[in-house]
PDB file of C-alpha atoms in Angstrom:
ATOM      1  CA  UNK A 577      47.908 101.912  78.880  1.00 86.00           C
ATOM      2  CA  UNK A 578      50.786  99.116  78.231  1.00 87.00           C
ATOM      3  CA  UNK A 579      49.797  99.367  74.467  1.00 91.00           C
ATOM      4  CA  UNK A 580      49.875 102.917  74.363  1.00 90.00           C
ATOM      5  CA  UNK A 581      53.965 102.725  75.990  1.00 91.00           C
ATOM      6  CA  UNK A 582      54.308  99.644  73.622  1.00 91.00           C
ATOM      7  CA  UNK A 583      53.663 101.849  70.380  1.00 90.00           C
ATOM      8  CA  UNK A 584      55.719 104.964  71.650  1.00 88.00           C
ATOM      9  CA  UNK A 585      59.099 102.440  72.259  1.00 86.00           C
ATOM     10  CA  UNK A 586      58.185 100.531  69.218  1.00 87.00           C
ATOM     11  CA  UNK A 587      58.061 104.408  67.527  1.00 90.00           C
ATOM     12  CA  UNK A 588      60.948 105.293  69.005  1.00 85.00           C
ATOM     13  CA  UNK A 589      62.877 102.460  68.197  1.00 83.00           C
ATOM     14  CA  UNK A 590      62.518 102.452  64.616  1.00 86.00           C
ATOM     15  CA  UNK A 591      62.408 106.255  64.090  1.00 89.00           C
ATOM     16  CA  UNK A 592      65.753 106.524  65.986  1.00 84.00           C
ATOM     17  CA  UNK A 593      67.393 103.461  65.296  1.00 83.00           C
ATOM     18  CA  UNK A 594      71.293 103.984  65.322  1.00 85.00           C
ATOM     19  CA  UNK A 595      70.581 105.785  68.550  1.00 86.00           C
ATOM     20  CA  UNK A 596      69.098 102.647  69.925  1.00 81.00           C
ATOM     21  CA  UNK A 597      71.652 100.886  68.639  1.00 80.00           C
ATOM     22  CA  UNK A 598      74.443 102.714  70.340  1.00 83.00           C
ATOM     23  CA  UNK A 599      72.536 102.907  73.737  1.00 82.00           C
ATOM     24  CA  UNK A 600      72.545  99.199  73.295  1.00 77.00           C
ATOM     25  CA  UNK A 601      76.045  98.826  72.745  1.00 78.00           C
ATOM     26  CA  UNK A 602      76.719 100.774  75.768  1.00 82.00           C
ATOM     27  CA  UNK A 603      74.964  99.665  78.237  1.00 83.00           C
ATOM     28  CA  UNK A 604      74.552  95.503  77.154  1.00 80.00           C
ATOM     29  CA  UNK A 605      77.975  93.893  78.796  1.00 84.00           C
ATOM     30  CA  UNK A 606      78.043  92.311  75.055  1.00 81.00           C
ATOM     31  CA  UNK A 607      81.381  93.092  73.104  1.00 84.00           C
ATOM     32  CA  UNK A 608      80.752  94.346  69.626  1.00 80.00           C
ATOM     33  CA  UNK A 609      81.840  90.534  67.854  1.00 89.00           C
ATOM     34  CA  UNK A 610      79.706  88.831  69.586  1.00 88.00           C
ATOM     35  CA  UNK A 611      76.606  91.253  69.259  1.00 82.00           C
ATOM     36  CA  UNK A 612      77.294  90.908  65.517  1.00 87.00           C
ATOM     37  CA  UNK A 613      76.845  87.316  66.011  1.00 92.00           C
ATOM     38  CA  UNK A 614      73.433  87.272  68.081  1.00 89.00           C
ATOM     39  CA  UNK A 615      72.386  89.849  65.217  1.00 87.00           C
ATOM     40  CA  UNK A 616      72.992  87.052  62.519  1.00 93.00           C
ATOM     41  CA  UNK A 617      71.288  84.349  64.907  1.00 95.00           C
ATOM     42  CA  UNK A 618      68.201  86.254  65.345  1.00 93.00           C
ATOM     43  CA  UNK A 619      67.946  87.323  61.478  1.00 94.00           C
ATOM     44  CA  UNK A 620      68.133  83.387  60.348  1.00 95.00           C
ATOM     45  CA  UNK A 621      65.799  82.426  62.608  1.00 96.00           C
ATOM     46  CA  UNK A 622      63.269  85.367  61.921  1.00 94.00           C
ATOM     47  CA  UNK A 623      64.077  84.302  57.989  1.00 94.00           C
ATOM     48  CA  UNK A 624      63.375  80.628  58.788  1.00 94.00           C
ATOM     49  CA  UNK A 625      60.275  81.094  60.984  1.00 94.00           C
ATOM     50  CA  UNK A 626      59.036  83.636  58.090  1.00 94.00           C
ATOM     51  CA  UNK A 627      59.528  80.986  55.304  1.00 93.00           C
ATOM     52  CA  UNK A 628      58.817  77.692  57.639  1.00 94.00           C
ATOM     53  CA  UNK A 629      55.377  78.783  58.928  1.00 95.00           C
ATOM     54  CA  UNK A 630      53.746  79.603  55.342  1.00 95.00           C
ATOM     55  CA  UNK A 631      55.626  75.954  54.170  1.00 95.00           C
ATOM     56  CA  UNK A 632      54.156  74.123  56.698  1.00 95.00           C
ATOM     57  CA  UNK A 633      50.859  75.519  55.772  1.00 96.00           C
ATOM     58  CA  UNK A 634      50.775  74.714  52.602  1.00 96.00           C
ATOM     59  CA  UNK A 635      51.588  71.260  53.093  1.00 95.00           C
ATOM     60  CA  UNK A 636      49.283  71.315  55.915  1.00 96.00           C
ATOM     61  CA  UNK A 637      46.263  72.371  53.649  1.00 95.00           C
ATOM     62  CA  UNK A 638      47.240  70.100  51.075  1.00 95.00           C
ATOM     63  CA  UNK A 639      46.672  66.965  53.295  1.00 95.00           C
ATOM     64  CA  UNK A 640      43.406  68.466  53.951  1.00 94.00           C
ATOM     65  CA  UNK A 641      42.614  68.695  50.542  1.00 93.00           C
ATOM     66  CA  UNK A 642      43.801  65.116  50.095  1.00 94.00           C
ATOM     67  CA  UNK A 643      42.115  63.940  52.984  1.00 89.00           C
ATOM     68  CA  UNK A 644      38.881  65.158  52.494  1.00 81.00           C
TER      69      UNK A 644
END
């Protein structure tokens, strides 16, 4: 049941997104300048975490490969 209401926001969200965005501007006590800066926060980190994780793989399997 939880993943069924999980997919139908996570539908909803990204079919209707500048209607989500709006609801969220509304109703967050977050003025519009700072909301821009959480927004870049959260994209670097996503970006880091999405180039970090495979980096740290590699290296990982290469001292495996060295190692063994």
């Amino acid at each position: 049941m939880a993943i069924s209401i999980m997919c139908f926001l996570l539908f909803y969200m990204l079919a209707n997104r500048n209607q989500v965005r709006e609801y969220l501007f509304e109703y967050l006590p977050i003025n519009k300048e700072n909301f821009k800066i959480l927004g870049k926060e959260i994209h670097e980190m996503v970006r880091a975490n999405a180039l970090g994780i495979p980096l740290v793989t590699i290296a990982q399997g290469f001292v495996a490969l060295i190692a063994s």
